[in-house]
Amino acid sequence: MTLKLYFNPQSRATIARWMLDEAGADYEIVPIDFKTRENKSPGFLQVNPAGKLPALVDGQARIYENAAICLYVAEKFPQARLAPSPGSPERGRFLSLMVYSTSQLEPAMGDSLLKIPRPAARGWTDYEEAKDVVERELGFGPYLFGARFSAADVMIGSMFIWQRLFGRHTGRPKLEAYVDRLMARPKCMTMGKA
Ligand SMILES: N[C@@H](CCC(=O)N[C@@H](CS)C(=O)NCC(=O)O)C(=O)O
Protein backbone atom coordinates (compact mmCIF):
# COMPACT_ATOMS: atom_id res chain seq x y z
CA MET A 1 0.00 0.00 0.00
CA THR A 2 1.40 3.40 -1.00
CA LEU A 3 2.18 5.91 1.70
CA LYS A 4 0.24 9.17 1.51
CA LEU A 5 1.93 12.45 2.39
CA TYR A 6 -0.44 15.34 3.07
CA PHE A 7 1.51 18.19 1.61
CA ASN A 8 1.78 21.85 0.72
CA PRO A 9 5.01 23.06 -0.89
CA GLN A 10 5.03 26.17 1.32
CA SER A 11 5.05 24.23 4.55
CA ARG A 12 7.09 22.06 6.87
CA ALA A 13 5.76 19.09 4.90
CA THR A 14 8.84 19.68 2.72
CA ILE A 15 10.85 18.19 5.63
CA ALA A 16 8.84 14.95 5.63
CA ARG A 17 9.14 14.79 1.85
CA TRP A 18 12.94 15.10 2.12
CA MET A 19 12.99 12.19 4.59
CA LEU A 20 10.80 10.01 2.33
CA ASP A 21 13.04 10.80 -0.64
CA GLU A 22 16.21 9.95 1.30
CA ALA A 23 14.57 6.68 2.35
CA GLY A 24 13.77 5.83 -1.27
CA ALA A 25 10.09 5.47 -0.34
CA ASP A 26 7.29 5.18 -2.82
CA TYR A 27 4.61 7.67 -1.80
CA GLU A 28 1.70 9.68 -3.06
CA ILE A 29 1.32 13.42 -2.43
CA VAL A 30 -2.08 14.58 -1.23
CA PRO A 31 -2.16 18.34 -1.80
CA ILE A 32 -3.68 20.44 1.00
CA ASP A 33 -4.79 23.99 0.31
CA PHE A 34 -4.22 26.41 3.21
CA LYS A 35 -6.20 29.19 1.47
CA THR A 36 -9.43 27.21 1.68
CA ARG A 37 -8.46 25.95 5.16
CA GLU A 38 -8.55 22.39 3.89
CA ASN A 39 -6.18 21.57 6.76
CA LYS A 40 -9.02 22.29 9.21
CA SER A 41 -11.63 20.27 7.30
CA PRO A 42 -13.29 17.39 9.19
CA GLY A 43 -11.69 14.91 6.78
CA PHE A 44 -8.16 16.17 7.40
CA LEU A 45 -8.70 16.48 11.16
CA GLN A 46 -9.25 12.72 11.14
CA VAL A 47 -5.70 12.43 9.82
CA ASN A 48 -4.11 15.09 12.01
CA PRO A 49 -6.27 16.38 14.86
CA ALA A 50 -3.97 19.41 15.07
CA GLY A 51 -4.94 20.44 11.51
CA LYS A 52 -1.31 20.96 10.50
CA LEU A 53 1.06 19.72 7.85
CA PRO A 54 2.71 17.37 7.39
CA ALA A 55 0.78 14.20 8.02
CA LEU A 56 1.56 10.73 6.74
CA VAL A 57 -0.83 7.83 6.28
CA ASP A 58 0.37 4.26 5.92
CA GLY A 59 -2.60 1.93 5.71
CA GLN A 60 -4.27 2.12 9.12
CA ALA A 61 -1.42 4.15 10.61
CA ARG A 62 -1.53 7.93 10.71
CA ILE A 63 1.45 9.93 11.83
CA TYR A 64 1.82 13.67 12.38
CA GLU A 65 4.67 15.90 13.58
CA ASN A 66 7.81 15.84 11.45
CA ALA A 67 9.96 14.20 14.12
CA ALA A 68 7.49 11.33 14.48
CA ILE A 69 7.20 10.98 10.71
CA CYS A 70 10.99 10.84 10.32
CA LEU A 71 11.28 8.20 13.07
CA TYR A 72 8.49 6.19 11.48
CA VAL A 73 10.03 6.35 8.01
CA ALA A 74 13.51 5.43 9.31
CA GLU A 75 11.99 2.38 11.00
CA LYS A 76 9.92 1.38 7.97
CA PHE A 77 12.86 1.58 5.57
CA PRO A 78 15.78 0.14 7.58
CA GLN A 79 17.70 -0.59 4.39
CA ALA A 80 18.15 3.18 3.93
CA ARG A 81 20.12 3.25 7.22
CA LEU A 82 18.76 6.61 8.31
CA ALA A 83 18.82 5.83 12.04
CA PRO A 84 21.12 3.95 14.41
CA SER A 85 19.49 0.64 15.33
CA PRO A 86 17.57 0.25 18.60
CA GLY A 87 20.01 -1.04 21.20
CA SER A 88 23.07 0.44 19.49
CA PRO A 89 25.21 2.86 21.53
CA GLU A 90 24.33 5.79 19.22
CA ARG A 91 20.58 5.33 19.54
CA GLY A 92 20.24 7.49 22.66
CA ARG A 93 21.98 10.49 21.16
CA PHE A 94 19.96 10.00 17.98
CA LEU A 95 16.62 10.09 19.82
CA SER A 96 17.79 13.09 21.84
CA LEU A 97 18.66 15.03 18.68
CA MET A 98 15.33 14.16 17.06
CA VAL A 99 13.43 15.58 20.03
CA TYR A 100 15.85 18.50 20.52
CA SER A 101 15.24 19.67 16.94
CA THR A 102 11.59 20.29 17.51
CA SER A 103 11.42 21.04 21.25
CA GLN A 104 14.38 23.42 21.53
CA LEU A 105 16.02 24.38 18.25
CA GLU A 106 12.87 25.26 16.36
CA PRO A 107 11.24 27.43 19.05
CA ALA A 108 14.60 29.11 19.76
CA MET A 109 14.97 29.93 16.07
CA GLY A 110 11.38 31.17 15.98
CA ASP A 111 12.02 33.52 18.91
CA SER A 112 15.10 34.84 17.16
CA LEU A 113 13.31 35.41 13.83
CA LEU A 114 10.44 37.16 15.58
CA LYS A 115 12.91 39.13 17.73
CA ILE A 116 11.33 37.88 20.92
CA PRO A 117 13.81 38.58 23.74
CA ARG A 118 15.32 35.63 25.53
CA PRO A 119 12.25 33.89 26.92
CA ALA A 120 11.79 33.08 30.57
CA ALA A 121 12.33 29.40 31.32
CA ARG A 122 9.67 27.91 29.08
CA GLY A 123 11.52 24.70 28.36
CA TRP A 124 13.67 25.85 25.49
CA THR A 125 16.87 27.73 25.09
CA ASP A 126 17.85 30.80 23.08
CA TYR A 127 19.04 30.53 19.51
CA GLU A 128 22.74 31.21 20.14
CA GLU A 129 22.86 28.45 22.76
CA ALA A 130 21.01 26.10 20.42
CA LYS A 131 23.61 26.81 17.73
CA ASP A 132 26.37 26.00 20.28
CA VAL A 133 24.67 22.67 20.99
CA VAL A 134 24.41 21.74 17.31
CA GLU A 135 28.04 22.74 16.68
CA ARG A 136 29.14 20.53 19.57
CA GLU A 137 27.00 17.62 18.38
CA LEU A 138 28.32 17.99 14.84
CA GLY A 139 31.91 17.61 16.03
CA PHE A 140 34.11 17.05 13.00
CA GLY A 141 31.10 15.98 10.92
CA PRO A 142 30.43 15.87 8.10
CA TYR A 143 27.06 14.83 9.56
CA LEU A 144 25.71 14.49 13.09
CA PHE A 145 26.72 10.82 13.07
CA GLY A 146 30.04 11.27 11.31
CA ALA A 147 30.08 10.03 7.74
CA ARG A 148 26.60 8.59 8.08
CA PHE A 149 23.70 10.85 7.07
CA SER A 150 20.62 10.23 9.24
CA ALA A 151 17.12 11.40 10.08
CA ALA A 152 18.73 13.64 12.71
CA ASP A 153 20.34 15.62 9.87
CA VAL A 154 16.93 15.93 8.25
CA MET A 155 15.36 17.30 11.44
CA ILE A 156 18.22 19.50 12.66
CA GLY A 157 19.51 20.45 9.20
CA SER A 158 16.09 21.39 7.83
CA MET A 159 15.82 24.15 10.44
CA PHE A 160 18.97 25.85 9.15
CA ILE A 161 18.11 25.11 5.50
CA TRP A 162 14.70 26.69 5.95
CA GLN A 163 16.38 29.79 7.36
CA ARG A 164 18.86 29.84 4.43
CA LEU A 165 16.01 29.57 1.90
CA PHE A 166 14.64 32.77 3.41
CA GLY A 167 18.01 34.46 2.94
CA ARG A 168 19.21 34.23 6.55
CA HIS A 169 22.45 32.81 7.84
CA THR A 170 23.59 31.45 11.17
CA GLY A 171 26.75 33.55 11.43
CA ARG A 172 28.62 30.31 12.24
CA PRO A 173 31.05 29.08 9.54
CA LYS A 174 30.81 25.49 10.80
CA LEU A 175 27.01 25.46 10.56
CA GLU A 176 27.06 27.21 7.18
CA ALA A 177 29.41 24.52 5.83
CA TYR A 178 27.04 21.88 7.22
CA VAL A 179 24.08 23.52 5.47
CA ASP A 180 26.08 23.67 2.22
CA ARG A 181 26.78 19.94 2.50
CA LEU A 182 23.16 19.12 3.16
CA MET A 183 21.92 21.32 0.32
CA ALA A 184 24.36 19.61 -2.05
CA ARG A 185 22.57 16.29 -1.48
CA PRO A 186 20.54 15.47 -4.60
CA LYS A 187 17.37 14.82 -2.61
CA CYS A 188 17.65 17.77 -0.23
CA MET A 189 14.43 19.57 0.67
CA THR A 190 13.20 22.41 -1.48
CA MET A 191 10.33 24.76 -0.78
CA GLY A 192 7.73 26.14 -3.13
CA LYS A 193 7.88 23.16 -5.47
CA ALA A 194 4.79 21.02 -5.81
N1 LIG B 1 5.79 20.79 14.82
C1 LIG B 1 4.99 20.56 13.65
C2 LIG B 1 4.69 21.90 13.00
C3 LIG B 1 3.60 21.76 11.96
C4 LIG B 1 3.15 23.12 11.47
O1 LIG B 1 3.10 24.10 12.24
N2 LIG B 1 2.76 23.18 10.20
C5 LIG B 1 2.26 24.41 9.62
C6 LIG B 1 2.80 24.60 8.22
S1 LIG B 1 4.52 24.93 8.21
C7 LIG B 1 0.75 24.33 9.47
O2 LIG B 1 0.24 23.31 9.06
N3 LIG B 1 0.06 25.43 9.78
C8 LIG B 1 -1.33 25.54 9.52
C9 LIG B 1 -2.13 25.90 10.75
O3 LIG B 1 -1.61 25.83 11.85
O4 LIG B 1 -3.29 26.26 10.53
C10 LIG B 1 5.72 19.62 12.70
O5 LIG B 1 6.95 19.69 12.61
O6 LIG B 1 5.10 18.79 12.03
XYZ file of C-alpha atoms and ligand atoms in Angstrom:
214
model
C 0.000 0.000 0.000
C 1.400 3.402 -1.001
C 2.180 5.913 1.702
C 0.243 9.173 1.509
C 1.932 12.450 2.391
C -0.435 15.342 3.067
C 1.506 18.194 1.615
C 1.779 21.847 0.717
C 5.012 23.056 -0.886
C 5.032 26.173 1.315
C 5.050 24.227 4.546
C 7.094 22.056 6.873
C 5.762 19.085 4.905
C 8.840 19.679 2.725
C 10.852 18.186 5.627
C 8.836 14.947 5.635
C 9.136 14.789 1.846
C 12.941 15.096 2.121
C 12.990 12.193 4.588
C 10.798 10.009 2.332
C 13.043 10.800 -0.636
C 16.214 9.954 1.299
C 14.570 6.677 2.355
C 13.768 5.829 -1.272
C 10.088 5.471 -0.340
C 7.292 5.180 -2.821
C 4.606 7.667 -1.802
C 1.695 9.685 -3.062
C 1.321 13.415 -2.434
C -2.084 14.578 -1.228
C -2.162 18.344 -1.796
C -3.679 20.440 0.998
C -4.789 23.994 0.309
C -4.216 26.409 3.209
C -6.199 29.189 1.466
C -9.427 27.211 1.678
C -8.464 25.952 5.159
C -8.548 22.395 3.890
C -6.175 21.575 6.759
C -9.018 22.293 9.208
C -11.628 20.270 7.304
C -13.287 17.394 9.190
C -11.689 14.911 6.783
C -8.160 16.174 7.398
C -8.701 16.482 11.164
C -9.250 12.722 11.145
C -5.701 12.428 9.816
C -4.113 15.089 12.008
C -6.273 16.383 14.861
C -3.974 19.412 15.067
C -4.942 20.441 11.515
C -1.312 20.962 10.502
C 1.058 19.720 7.846
C 2.713 17.371 7.390
C 0.782 14.197 8.024
C 1.559 10.733 6.741
C -0.827 7.830 6.285
C 0.374 4.265 5.919
C -2.602 1.926 5.706
C -4.265 2.116 9.120
C -1.425 4.155 10.615
C -1.527 7.933 10.707
C 1.450 9.932 11.827
C 1.815 13.667 12.382
C 4.674 15.899 13.585
C 7.806 15.836 11.454
C 9.964 14.202 14.123
C 7.488 11.334 14.480
C 7.204 10.977 10.706
C 10.992 10.842 10.319
C 11.284 8.205 13.067
C 8.488 6.188 11.477
C 10.032 6.350 8.014
C 13.514 5.434 9.314
C 11.990 2.378 11.000
C 9.924 1.383 7.967
C 12.864 1.576 5.571
C 15.781 0.136 7.584
C 17.705 -0.595 4.389
C 18.147 3.178 3.931
C 20.119 3.246 7.223
C 18.763 6.606 8.306
C 18.824 5.833 12.041
C 21.118 3.953 14.411
C 19.485 0.638 15.333
C 17.575 0.255 18.603
C 20.011 -1.037 21.197
C 23.072 0.443 19.489
C 25.206 2.859 21.527
C 24.332 5.786 19.224
C 20.580 5.329 19.537
C 20.235 7.486 22.664
C 21.980 10.494 21.156
C 19.963 9.999 17.977
C 16.621 10.094 19.825
C 17.791 13.091 21.839
C 18.660 15.032 18.683
C 15.330 14.163 17.062
C 13.434 15.584 20.026
C 15.853 18.501 20.517
C 15.243 19.671 16.940
C 11.590 20.288 17.511
C 11.420 21.037 21.252
C 14.379 23.423 21.529
C 16.023 24.380 18.251
C 12.865 25.256 16.357
C 11.242 27.431 19.050
C 14.599 29.106 19.758
C 14.966 29.928 16.069
C 11.378 31.165 15.977
C 12.016 33.518 18.913
C 15.097 34.835 17.158
C 13.312 35.414 13.829
C 10.444 37.160 15.585
C 12.911 39.128 17.728
C 11.332 37.882 20.924
C 13.806 38.582 23.739
C 15.317 35.630 25.533
C 12.250 33.886 26.919
C 11.787 33.076 30.568
C 12.334 29.400 31.318
C 9.668 27.915 29.078
C 11.518 24.700 28.358
C 13.667 25.846 25.486
C 16.870 27.733 25.091
C 17.847 30.799 23.080
C 19.043 30.526 19.507
C 22.740 31.211 20.145
C 22.861 28.452 22.757
C 21.007 26.100 20.415
C 23.615 26.808 17.729
C 26.368 25.999 20.278
C 24.674 22.669 20.994
C 24.415 21.738 17.314
C 28.043 22.743 16.676
C 29.145 20.531 19.568
C 27.003 17.623 18.379
C 28.319 17.992 14.836
C 31.905 17.606 16.026
C 34.114 17.053 13.000
C 31.102 15.976 10.918
C 30.425 15.868 8.100
C 27.065 14.828 9.563
C 25.710 14.487 13.091
C 26.719 10.816 13.067
C 30.036 11.271 11.310
C 30.085 10.033 7.738
C 26.601 8.587 8.082
C 23.696 10.848 7.066
C 20.621 10.228 9.241
C 17.122 11.397 10.075
C 18.730 13.641 12.711
C 20.342 15.615 9.874
C 16.926 15.928 8.248
C 15.363 17.301 11.441
C 18.224 19.503 12.657
C 19.512 20.445 9.203
C 16.094 21.393 7.831
C 15.818 24.146 10.436
C 18.965 25.852 9.146
C 18.106 25.113 5.503
C 14.705 26.692 5.952
C 16.382 29.789 7.355
C 18.860 29.838 4.431
C 16.013 29.569 1.901
C 14.643 32.774 3.411
C 18.015 34.460 2.938
C 19.207 34.234 6.546
C 22.447 32.813 7.844
C 23.586 31.449 11.172
C 26.745 33.549 11.434
C 28.621 30.308 12.244
C 31.047 29.084 9.543
C 30.813 25.490 10.796
C 27.012 25.460 10.563
C 27.062 27.208 7.184
C 29.414 24.521 5.832
C 27.042 21.877 7.222
C 24.079 23.521 5.473
C 26.077 23.672 2.221
C 26.782 19.939 2.503
C 23.156 19.117 3.161
C 21.916 21.316 0.319
C 24.356 19.608 -2.045
C 22.569 16.290 -1.479
C 20.543 15.466 -4.595
C 17.366 14.821 -2.613
C 17.647 17.768 -0.228
C 14.431 19.568 0.673
C 13.197 22.414 -1.480
C 10.326 24.762 -0.785
C 7.733 26.142 -3.134
C 7.879 23.161 -5.471
C 4.785 21.017 -5.815
N 5.792 20.787 14.824
C 4.992 20.556 13.647
C 4.685 21.896 12.997
C 3.601 21.759 11.962
C 3.151 23.118 11.471
O 3.102 24.104 12.238
N 2.758 23.176 10.198
C 2.256 24.411 9.625
C 2.803 24.597 8.221
S 4.516 24.927 8.209
C 0.751 24.328 9.470
O 0.241 23.314 9.057
N 0.064 25.425 9.781
C -1.330 25.544 9.517
C -2.125 25.895 10.746
O -1.608 25.834 11.849
O -3.291 26.256 10.532
C 5.724 19.615 12.696
O 6.955 19.694 12.606
O 5.099 18.786 12.035
